[in-house]
Every structure is written in structure tokens, then in C-alpha cells.
Tab-separated table of C-alpha atoms in Angstrom:
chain	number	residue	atom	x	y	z
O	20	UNK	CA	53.259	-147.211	-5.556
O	21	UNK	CA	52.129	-143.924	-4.008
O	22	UNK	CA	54.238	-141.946	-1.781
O	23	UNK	CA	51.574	-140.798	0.502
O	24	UNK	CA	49.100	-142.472	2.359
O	25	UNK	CA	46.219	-140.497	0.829
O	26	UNK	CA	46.467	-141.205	-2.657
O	27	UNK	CA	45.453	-139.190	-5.588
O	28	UNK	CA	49.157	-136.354	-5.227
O	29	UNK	CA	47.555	-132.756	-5.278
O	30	UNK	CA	44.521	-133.734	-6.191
O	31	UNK	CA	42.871	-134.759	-2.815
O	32	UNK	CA	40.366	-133.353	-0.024
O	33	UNK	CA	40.255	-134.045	4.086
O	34	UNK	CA	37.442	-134.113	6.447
O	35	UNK	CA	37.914	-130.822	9.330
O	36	UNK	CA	36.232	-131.980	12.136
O	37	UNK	CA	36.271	-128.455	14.071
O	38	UNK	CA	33.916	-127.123	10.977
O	39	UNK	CA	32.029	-130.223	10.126
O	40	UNK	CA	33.167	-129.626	6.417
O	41	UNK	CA	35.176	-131.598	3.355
O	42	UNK	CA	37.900	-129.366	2.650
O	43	UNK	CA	39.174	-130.030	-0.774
O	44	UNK	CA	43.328	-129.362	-2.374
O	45	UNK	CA	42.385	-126.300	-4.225
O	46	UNK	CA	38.932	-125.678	-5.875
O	47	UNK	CA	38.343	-126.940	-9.318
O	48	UNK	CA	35.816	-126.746	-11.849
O	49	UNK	CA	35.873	-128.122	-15.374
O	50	UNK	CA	34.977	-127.141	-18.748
O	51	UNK	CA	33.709	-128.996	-21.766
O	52	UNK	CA	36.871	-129.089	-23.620
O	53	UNK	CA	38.196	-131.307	-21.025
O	54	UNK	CA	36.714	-134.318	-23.418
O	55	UNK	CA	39.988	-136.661	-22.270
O	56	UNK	CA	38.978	-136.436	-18.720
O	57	UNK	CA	35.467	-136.574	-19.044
O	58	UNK	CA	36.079	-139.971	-20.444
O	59	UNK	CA	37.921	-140.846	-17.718
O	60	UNK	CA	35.370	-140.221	-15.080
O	61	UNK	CA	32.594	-142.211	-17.190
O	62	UNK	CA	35.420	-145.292	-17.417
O	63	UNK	CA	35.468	-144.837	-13.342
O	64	UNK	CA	31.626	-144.416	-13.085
O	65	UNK	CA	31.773	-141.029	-11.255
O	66	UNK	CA	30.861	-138.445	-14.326
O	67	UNK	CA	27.293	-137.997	-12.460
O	68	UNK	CA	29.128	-136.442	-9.724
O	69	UNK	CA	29.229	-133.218	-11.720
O	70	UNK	CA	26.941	-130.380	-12.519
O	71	UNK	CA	26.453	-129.531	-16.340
O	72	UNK	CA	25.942	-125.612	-16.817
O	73	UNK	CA	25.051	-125.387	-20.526
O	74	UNK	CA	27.529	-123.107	-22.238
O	75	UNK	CA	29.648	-120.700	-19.944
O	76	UNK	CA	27.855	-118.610	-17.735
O	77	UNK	CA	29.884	-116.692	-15.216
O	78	UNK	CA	29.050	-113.223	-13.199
O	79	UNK	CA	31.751	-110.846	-11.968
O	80	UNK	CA	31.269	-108.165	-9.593
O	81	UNK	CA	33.940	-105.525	-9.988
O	82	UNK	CA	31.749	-103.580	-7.232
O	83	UNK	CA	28.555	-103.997	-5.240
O	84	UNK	CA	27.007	-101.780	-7.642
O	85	UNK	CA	29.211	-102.690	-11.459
O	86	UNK	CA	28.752	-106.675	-13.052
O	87	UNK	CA	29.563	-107.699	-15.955
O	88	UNK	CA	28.777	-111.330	-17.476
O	89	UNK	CA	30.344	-114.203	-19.495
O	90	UNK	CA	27.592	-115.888	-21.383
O	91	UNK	CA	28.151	-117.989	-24.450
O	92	UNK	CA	25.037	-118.677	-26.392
O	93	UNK	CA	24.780	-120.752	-29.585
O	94	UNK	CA	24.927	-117.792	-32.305
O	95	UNK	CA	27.459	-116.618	-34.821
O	96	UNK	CA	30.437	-115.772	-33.199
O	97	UNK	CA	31.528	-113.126	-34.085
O	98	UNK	CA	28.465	-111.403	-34.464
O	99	UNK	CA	27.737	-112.217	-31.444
O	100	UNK	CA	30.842	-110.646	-29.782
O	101	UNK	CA	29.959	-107.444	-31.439
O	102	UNK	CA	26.660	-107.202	-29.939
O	103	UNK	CA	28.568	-107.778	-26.766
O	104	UNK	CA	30.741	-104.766	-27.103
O	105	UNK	CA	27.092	-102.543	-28.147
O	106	UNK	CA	25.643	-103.970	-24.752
O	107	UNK	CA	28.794	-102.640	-22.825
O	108	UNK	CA	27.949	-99.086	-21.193
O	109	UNK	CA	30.235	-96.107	-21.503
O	110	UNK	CA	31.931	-97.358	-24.715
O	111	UNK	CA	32.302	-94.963	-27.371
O	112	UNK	CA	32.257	-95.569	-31.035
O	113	UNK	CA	35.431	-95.119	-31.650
O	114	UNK	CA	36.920	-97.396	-28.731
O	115	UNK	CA	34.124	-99.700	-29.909
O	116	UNK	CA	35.666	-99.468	-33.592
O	117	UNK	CA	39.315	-99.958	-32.381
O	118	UNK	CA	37.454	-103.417	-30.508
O	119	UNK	CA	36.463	-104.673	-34.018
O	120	UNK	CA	39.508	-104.237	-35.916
O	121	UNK	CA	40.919	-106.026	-33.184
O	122	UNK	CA	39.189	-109.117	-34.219
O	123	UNK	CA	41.562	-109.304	-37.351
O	124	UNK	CA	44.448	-110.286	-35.229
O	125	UNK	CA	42.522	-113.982	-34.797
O	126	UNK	CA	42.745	-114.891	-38.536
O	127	UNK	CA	46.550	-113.194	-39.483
O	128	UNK	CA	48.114	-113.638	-35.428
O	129	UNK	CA	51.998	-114.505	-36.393
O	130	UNK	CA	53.201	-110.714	-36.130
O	131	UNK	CA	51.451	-110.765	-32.970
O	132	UNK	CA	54.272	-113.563	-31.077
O	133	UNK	CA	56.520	-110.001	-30.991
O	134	UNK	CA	54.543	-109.550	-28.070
O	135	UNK	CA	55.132	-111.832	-24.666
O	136	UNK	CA	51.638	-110.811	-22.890
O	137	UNK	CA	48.006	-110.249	-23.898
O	138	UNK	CA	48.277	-106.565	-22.257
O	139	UNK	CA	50.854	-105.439	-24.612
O	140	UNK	CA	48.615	-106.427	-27.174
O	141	UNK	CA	45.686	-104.438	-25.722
O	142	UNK	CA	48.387	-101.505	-25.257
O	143	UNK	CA	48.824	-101.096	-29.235
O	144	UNK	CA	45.050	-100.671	-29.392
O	145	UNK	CA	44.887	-98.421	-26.303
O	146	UNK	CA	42.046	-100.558	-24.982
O	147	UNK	CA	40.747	-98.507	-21.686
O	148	UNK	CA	41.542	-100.146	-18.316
O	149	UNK	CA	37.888	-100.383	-17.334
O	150	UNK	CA	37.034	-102.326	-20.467
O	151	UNK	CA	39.717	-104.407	-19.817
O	152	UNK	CA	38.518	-105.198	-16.586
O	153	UNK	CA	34.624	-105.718	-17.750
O	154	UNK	CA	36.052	-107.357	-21.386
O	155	UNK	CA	38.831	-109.005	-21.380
O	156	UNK	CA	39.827	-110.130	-18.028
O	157	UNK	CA	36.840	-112.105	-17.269
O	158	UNK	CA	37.426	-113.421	-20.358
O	159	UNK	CA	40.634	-114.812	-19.644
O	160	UNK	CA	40.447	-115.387	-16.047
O	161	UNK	CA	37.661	-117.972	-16.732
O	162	UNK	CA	39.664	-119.608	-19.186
O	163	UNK	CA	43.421	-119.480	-18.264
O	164	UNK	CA	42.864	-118.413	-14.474
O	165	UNK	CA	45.412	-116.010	-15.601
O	166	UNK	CA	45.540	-111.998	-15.486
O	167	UNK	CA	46.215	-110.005	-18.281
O	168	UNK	CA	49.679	-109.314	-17.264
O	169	UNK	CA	50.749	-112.812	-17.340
O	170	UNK	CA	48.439	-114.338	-19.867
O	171	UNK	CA	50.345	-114.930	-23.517
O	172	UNK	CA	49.620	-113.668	-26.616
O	173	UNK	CA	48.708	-117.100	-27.454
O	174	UNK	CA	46.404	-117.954	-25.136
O	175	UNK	CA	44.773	-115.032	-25.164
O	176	UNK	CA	43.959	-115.213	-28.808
O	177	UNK	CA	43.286	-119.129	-28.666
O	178	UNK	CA	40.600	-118.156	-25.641
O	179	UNK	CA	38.934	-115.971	-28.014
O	180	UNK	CA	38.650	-118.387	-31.047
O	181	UNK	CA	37.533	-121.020	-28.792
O	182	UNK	CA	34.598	-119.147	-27.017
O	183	UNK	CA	33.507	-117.187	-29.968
O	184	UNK	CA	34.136	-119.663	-32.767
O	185	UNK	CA	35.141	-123.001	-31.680
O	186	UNK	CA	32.471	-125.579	-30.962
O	187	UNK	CA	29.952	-124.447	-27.644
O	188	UNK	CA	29.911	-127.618	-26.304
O	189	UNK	CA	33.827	-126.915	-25.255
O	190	UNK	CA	32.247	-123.952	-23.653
O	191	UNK	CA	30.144	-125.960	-21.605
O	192	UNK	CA	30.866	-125.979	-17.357
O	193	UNK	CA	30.562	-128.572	-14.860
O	194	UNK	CA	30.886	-128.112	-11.251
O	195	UNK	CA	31.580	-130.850	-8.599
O	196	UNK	CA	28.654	-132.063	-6.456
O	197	UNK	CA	31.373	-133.772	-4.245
O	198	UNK	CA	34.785	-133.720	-3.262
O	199	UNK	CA	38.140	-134.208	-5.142
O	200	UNK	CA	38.385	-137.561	-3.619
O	201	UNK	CA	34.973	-138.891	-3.761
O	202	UNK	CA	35.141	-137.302	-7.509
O	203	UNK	CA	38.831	-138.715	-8.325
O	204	UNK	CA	40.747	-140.178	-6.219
O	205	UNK	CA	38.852	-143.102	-4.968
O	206	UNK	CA	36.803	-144.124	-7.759
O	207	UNK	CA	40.167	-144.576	-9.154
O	208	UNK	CA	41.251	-146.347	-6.637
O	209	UNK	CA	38.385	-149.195	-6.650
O	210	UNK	CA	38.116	-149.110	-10.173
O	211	UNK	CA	41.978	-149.936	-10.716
O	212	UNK	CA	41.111	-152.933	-6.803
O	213	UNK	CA	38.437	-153.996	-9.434
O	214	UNK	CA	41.376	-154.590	-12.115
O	215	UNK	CA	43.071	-157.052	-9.881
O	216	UNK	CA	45.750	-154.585	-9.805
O	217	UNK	CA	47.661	-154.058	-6.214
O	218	UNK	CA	47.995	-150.480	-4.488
O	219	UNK	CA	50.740	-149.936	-2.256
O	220	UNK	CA	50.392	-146.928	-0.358
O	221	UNK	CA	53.013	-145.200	1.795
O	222	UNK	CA	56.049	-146.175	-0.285
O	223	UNK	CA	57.965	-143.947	-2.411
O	224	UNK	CA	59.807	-145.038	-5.549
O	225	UNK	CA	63.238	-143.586	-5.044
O	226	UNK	CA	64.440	-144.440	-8.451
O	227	UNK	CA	64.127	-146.004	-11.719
O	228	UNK	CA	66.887	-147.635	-13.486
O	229	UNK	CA	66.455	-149.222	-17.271
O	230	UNK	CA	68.635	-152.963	-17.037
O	231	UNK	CA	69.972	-154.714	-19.789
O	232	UNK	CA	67.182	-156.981	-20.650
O	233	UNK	CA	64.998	-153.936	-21.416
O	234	UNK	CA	63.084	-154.341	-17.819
O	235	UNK	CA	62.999	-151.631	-14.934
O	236	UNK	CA	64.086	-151.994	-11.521
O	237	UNK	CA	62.163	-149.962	-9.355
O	238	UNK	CA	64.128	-148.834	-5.971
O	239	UNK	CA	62.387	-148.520	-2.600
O	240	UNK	CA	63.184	-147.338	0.851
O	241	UNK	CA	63.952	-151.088	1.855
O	242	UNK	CA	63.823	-153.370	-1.517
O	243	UNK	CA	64.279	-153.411	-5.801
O	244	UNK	CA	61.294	-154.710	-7.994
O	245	UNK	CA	61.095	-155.771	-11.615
O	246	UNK	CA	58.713	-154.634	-14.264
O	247	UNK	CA	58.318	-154.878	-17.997
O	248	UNK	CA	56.920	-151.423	-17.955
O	249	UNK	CA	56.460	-148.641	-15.883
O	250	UNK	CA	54.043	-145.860	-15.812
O	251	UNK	CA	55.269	-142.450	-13.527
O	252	UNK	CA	52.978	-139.647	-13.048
O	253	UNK	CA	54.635	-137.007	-10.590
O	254	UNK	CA	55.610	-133.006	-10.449
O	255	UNK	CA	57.909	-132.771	-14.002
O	256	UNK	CA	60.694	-130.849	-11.689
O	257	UNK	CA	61.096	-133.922	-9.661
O	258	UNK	CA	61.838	-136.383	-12.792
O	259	UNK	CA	65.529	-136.284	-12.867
O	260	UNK	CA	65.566	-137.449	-9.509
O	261	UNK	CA	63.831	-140.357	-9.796
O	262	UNK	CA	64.011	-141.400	-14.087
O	263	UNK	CA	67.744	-143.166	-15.371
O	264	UNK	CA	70.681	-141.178	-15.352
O	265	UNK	CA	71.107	-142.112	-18.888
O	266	UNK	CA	67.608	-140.183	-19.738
O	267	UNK	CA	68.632	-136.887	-18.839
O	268	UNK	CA	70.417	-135.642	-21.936
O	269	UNK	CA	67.220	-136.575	-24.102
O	270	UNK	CA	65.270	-133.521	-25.713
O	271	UNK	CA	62.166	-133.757	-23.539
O	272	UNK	CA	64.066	-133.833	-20.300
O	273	UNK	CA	65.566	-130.793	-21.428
O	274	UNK	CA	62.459	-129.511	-22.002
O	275	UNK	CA	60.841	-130.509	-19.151
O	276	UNK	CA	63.278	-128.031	-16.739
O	277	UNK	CA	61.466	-125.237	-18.610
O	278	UNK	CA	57.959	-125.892	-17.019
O	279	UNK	CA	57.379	-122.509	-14.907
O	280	UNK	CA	54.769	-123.318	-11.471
O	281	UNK	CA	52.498	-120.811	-9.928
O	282	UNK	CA	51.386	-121.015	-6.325
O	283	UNK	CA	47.631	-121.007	-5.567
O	284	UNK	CA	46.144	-119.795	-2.283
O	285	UNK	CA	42.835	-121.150	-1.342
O	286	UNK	CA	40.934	-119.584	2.177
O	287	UNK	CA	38.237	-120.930	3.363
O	288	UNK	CA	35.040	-119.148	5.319
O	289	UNK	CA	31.834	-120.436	7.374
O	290	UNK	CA	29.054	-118.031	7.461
O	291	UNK	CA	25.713	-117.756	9.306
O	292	UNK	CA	23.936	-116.222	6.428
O	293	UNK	CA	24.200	-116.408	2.677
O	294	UNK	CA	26.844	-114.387	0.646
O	295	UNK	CA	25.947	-115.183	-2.739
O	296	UNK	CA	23.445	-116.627	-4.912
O	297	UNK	CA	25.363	-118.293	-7.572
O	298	UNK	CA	27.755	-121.699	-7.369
O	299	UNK	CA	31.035	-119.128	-7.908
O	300	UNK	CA	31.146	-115.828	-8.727
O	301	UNK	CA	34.814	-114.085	-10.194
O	302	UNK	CA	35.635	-110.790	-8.485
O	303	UNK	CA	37.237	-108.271	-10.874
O	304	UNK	CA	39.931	-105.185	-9.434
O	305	UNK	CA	40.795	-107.194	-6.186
O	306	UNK	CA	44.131	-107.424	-5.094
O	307	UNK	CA	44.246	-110.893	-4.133
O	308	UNK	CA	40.896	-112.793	-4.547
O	309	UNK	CA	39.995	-114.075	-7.977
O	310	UNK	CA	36.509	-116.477	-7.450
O	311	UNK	CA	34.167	-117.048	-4.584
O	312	UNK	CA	33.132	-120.882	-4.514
O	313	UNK	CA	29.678	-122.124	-2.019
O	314	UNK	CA	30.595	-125.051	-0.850
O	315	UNK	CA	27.388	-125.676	1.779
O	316	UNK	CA	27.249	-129.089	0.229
O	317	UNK	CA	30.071	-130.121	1.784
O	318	UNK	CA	29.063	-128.932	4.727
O	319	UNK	CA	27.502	-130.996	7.433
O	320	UNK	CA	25.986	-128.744	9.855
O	321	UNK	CA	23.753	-125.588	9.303
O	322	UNK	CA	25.254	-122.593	8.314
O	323	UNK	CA	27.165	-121.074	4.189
O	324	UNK	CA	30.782	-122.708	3.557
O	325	UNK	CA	32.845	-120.740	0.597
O	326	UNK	CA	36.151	-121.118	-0.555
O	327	UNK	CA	38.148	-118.243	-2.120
O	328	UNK	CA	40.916	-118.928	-5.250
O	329	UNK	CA	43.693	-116.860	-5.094
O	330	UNK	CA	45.459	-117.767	-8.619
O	331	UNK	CA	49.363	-116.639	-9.092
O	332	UNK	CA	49.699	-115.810	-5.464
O	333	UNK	CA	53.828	-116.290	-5.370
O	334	UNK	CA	53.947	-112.636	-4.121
O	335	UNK	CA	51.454	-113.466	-1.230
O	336	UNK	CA	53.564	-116.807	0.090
O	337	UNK	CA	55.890	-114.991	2.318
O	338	UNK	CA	52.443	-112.669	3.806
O	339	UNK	CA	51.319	-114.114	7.326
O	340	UNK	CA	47.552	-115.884	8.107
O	341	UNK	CA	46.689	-112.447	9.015
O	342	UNK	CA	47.753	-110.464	6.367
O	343	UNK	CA	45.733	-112.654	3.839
O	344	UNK	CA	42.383	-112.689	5.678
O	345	UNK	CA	42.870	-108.835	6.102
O	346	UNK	CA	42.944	-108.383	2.728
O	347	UNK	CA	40.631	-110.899	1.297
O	348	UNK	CA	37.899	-109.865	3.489
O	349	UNK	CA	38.523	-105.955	2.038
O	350	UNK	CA	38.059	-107.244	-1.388
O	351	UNK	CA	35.263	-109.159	-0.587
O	352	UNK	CA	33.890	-105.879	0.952
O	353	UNK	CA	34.649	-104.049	-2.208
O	354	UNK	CA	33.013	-106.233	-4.420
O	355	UNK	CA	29.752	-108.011	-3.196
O	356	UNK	CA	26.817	-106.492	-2.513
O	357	UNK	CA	25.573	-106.088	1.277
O	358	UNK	CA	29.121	-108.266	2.607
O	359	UNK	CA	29.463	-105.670	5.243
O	360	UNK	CA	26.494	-106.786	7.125
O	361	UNK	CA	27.542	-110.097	7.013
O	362	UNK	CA	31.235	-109.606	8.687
O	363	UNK	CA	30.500	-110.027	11.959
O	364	UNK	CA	28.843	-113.524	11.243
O	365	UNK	CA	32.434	-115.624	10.525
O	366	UNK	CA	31.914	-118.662	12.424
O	367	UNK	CA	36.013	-119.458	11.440
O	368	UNK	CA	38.577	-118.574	8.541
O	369	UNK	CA	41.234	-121.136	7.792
O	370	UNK	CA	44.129	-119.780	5.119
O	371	UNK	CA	45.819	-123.147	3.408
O	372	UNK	CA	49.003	-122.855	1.244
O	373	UNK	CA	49.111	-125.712	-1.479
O	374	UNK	CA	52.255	-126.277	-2.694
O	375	UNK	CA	52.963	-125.321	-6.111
O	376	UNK	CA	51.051	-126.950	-9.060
């Protein structure tokens, strides 16, 4: 049963016909540590649909004129992250000393948990903002989608074991040639037609209740089923609604209310000319946008397509259609080389609010 007549929840995309152009729910890449849904694409027959980058290799512009570059290569890792901080301009050996000791906190972390973000972390090593910008937010913001602010201590440290010691292959990226629907949603749709099992679209499951005799009775808008078993996949705040009364006491209900959501903002522009030359590019020192996208693929008429990822944006919900283009197109200014010359080319901008995920 699926509440919608779409399919697939969040994770969908639509056809605009004014733009000639698949729009997808959000923009999404994934990583090679994502081995549980990789195997899940090759069960549906639509892993070809993605792009293998080997290892991580992502480019931030923090201006026009200042980059700096995630690139994970198959050497020692830690020896490899201190060659990194020798190849960073403007650091001086004794910031570039206070970087190394750092690296202890990996192996001995507990005392660290004292600390709820990754900044106040930094903060104890008095870790200049500009090599947090070049260092450690690309870092994270590639990993976590996360700012240093926000990120935990946690995940901050886990990013750096994984990407300097872990295995490479989990640092591995793979971009979508299509959509989120021609990627997701409906190979999972014919491969589950193929199962002989029956899709109901456009009817929501208003509750669950356990009987007696161990089976489930499912309640719709106009009628009660019966199942031996009963698989629900749906936003964890919405659960008590929906699962047995009886249920909610239970540990990992409890739990469950503590999931926090973030809000992401994803804009969409058409362009005349090119704006970039790589898939995505992360923009560093914005105030709203995070990563640049090309999406020309999905495009079906001559001209650029882009989307932009605002990540965390529950400070920009309440800011109107006009406020947000403002802004993004001032940090798009600020950051990529020659976009000035290309303002005047917009063919159309169209601002979508996801709901939370």
C-alpha cells in the first residue's frame, strides 16, 4: 500500500514540461560505503545507472580565485594526510604541528564525547578559520553534508578514520546517470510486479493493530485486511500514529521520538552557457548554497540545467522565492569563476521546498 500515487515517498522525480527537464526530490549522490544499497540496485537490475568516480574526488571553490580539493588516493593514510597539510599554502609550522598532534585524538577519542560539535574540538587546538574552511569543512560536508557547527564529535572523527584509514573502496563515488525514479523507484516497482506481488497505489494505511491470533489487521480509508506479517517503511515521527497502541511504551518507540530532521532546499537553474566543468562542485563560505549539481542530462532541449543543495536550511523556510534566489545567485557570484558574465543568461529559476527528511 502506498499513500501516494507516485510511489517511491521522498525519494521520487517529475517531468516540468515548461523547462523540458526531469526534476528530481532533492539531489543525491552515493558513496562506496553504501555496500547495502548497492546490492539492492544490482537485485533490481539498475546499478549501471550510476557513474563510478574511483576514490573521492571533489573541488571546492571558496572564491573564483581560492580551491581547494578532496582527493583520496590509495597510500598510507596517515602519511598521506600529512602531505596534505605540507601542500596547504599559508600554513605555518607550528599550526601545521598543532594539525598532527591532532591526529592522536582518532586512536584515544573517549575524552573527546565532552564536546557536542566538531568546532569545539577544533577550538581547543585553535585551528584558523581559513583552514577550517579549506581542511576540514570540505571534509565533512562531503561526508555528513553537515557544517562544522552542527557536525558531532563523532562523526567528525569517524569521517576521518574512514577516508584516511578505512578501506578506499568506501571512498569510492557514484553519480546518477538518471533520475530518482528511473534509478529507484520504478525498477522497484517492476521488480517487486515481477514477484507476483500486488501494488496498490493511492491508499493509505491508517493503522495497524496486532489481533489475538498473532495476525495484523491493516485499516484503510474504506476497509480492514489480514496479514501474517507486515513490513512499514515511513517518516519514524509518524509511527505512533499508525503502529498498535500497545507498542508505544517499548524502548525503541521511545527512542524513535528522539530522531532530530533537517530541511533541505534544492533550486534549480537553466542556463544558455556552461557554468562549470565538473558533475558537482561544493562551494565553501556561502551563506546558503552548499553543492552545484549539472544536470544537462536530464535535460531535453539545448541549453546547461544545475541544481543547487542547500543542506540544514530550517533558518531559510520562512525566507520568500525571492529572497533565496537573491542570495544563491550572490554566492554563486562569490564563488565561481567568470558567473557574472553568465547572469543575464537564466532561461528560468524554480526554488522547491522538500519537506523534511
Amino acid at each position: 500500500y502506498e499513500k501516494t500515487l507516485h510511489g517511491g515517498g521522498k525519494t521520487f522525480s517529475w517531468w516540468d514540461r515548461q523547462n523540458q527537464s526531469v526534476l528530481d526530490n532533492g539531489q543525491h549522490i552515493l558513496m562506496g560505503c553504501y555496500h547495502t544499497t548497492f546490492e539492492l540496485l544490482k537485485e533490481i537490475g539498475s546499478f549501471s545507472l550510476l557513474d563510478m568516480s574511483k576514490r573521492l574526488q571533489l573541488q571546492f571553490y571558496r572564491s573564483p580565485s581560492v580551491k581547494s580539493q578532496i582527493h583520496v588516493q590509495d597510500k598510507d593514510g596517515l602519511l598521506y594526510f600529512f602531505k596534505t597539510l605540507k601542500n596547504i599554502r599559508g600554513l605555518n609550522i607550528r599550526e601545521m604541528l598543532r594539525l598532527c598532534w591532532m591526529t592522536k585524538d582518532i586512536f584515544f577519542p573517549k575524552h573527546l564525547y565532552r564536546f557536542w560539535s566538531l568546532e569545539e574540538w577544533l577550538d581547543v587546538y585553535h585551528v584558523p578559520y581559513w583552514v577550517r574552511q579549506i581542511l576540514w569543512q570540505p571534509l565533512i560536508l562531503s561526508a555528513t553534508n553537515e557544517l562544522l557547527s552542527t557536525a558531532s564529535i563523532r562523526d567528525g572523527l569517524n569521517v576521518f578514520r574512514n577516508v584516511f584509514l578505512g578501506p578506499k573502496r568506501n571512498c569510492d563515488i557514484l553519480f546518477p546517470k538518471k533520475s530518482l525514479t528511473q534509478l529507484l523507484v520504478q525498477p522497484c516497482f517492476d521488480y517487486l510486479s515481477q514477484s507476483s506481488v500486488q501494488l496498490c497505489l493511492g491508499q493509505e494505511v491508517h493503522k495497524i493493530r496486532q489481533m489475538l491470533n498473532g495476525q495484523y489487521e491493516i485499516v484503510l480509508k474504506n476497509k480492514t485486511e489480514l496479514f501474517d506479517m507486515v513490513i512499514c517503511t515511513m517518516p519514524a515521527h509518524e509511527l505512533h500514529n499508525i503502529l498498535p497502541d500497545s507498542w508505544q511504551s517499548l524502548e525503541i518507540f521511545q527512542n524513535i521520538k528522539k530522531i532530530k530532521y533537517t530541511s533541505i532546499i534544492t533550486a534549480y537553474l537553466w542556463t544558455s552557457q556552461k557554468l562549470i566543468e565538473q558533475p558537482y562542485l561544493g562551494l565553501l563560505d556561502t551563506q546558503l548554497s552548499q553543492f552545484i549539481f549539472d544536470r544537462t542530462d536530464n535535460l531535453a532541449k539545448k541549453g546547461f540545467f544545475y541544481s543547487i543543495v542547500i543542506s540544514g536550511s530550517d533558518m531559510f523556510l520562512t525566507w520568500s522565492s525571492d529572497q533565496l534566489k537573491d542570495q544563491i545567485i550572490r554566492d554563486l557570484k562569490n564563488t565561481i569563476p567568470d558567473f557574472s558574465s553568465y547572469f543575464g543568461l537564466f532561461k528560468q529559476f524554480l526554488e522547491l521546498r522538500p519537506k523534511q527528511t
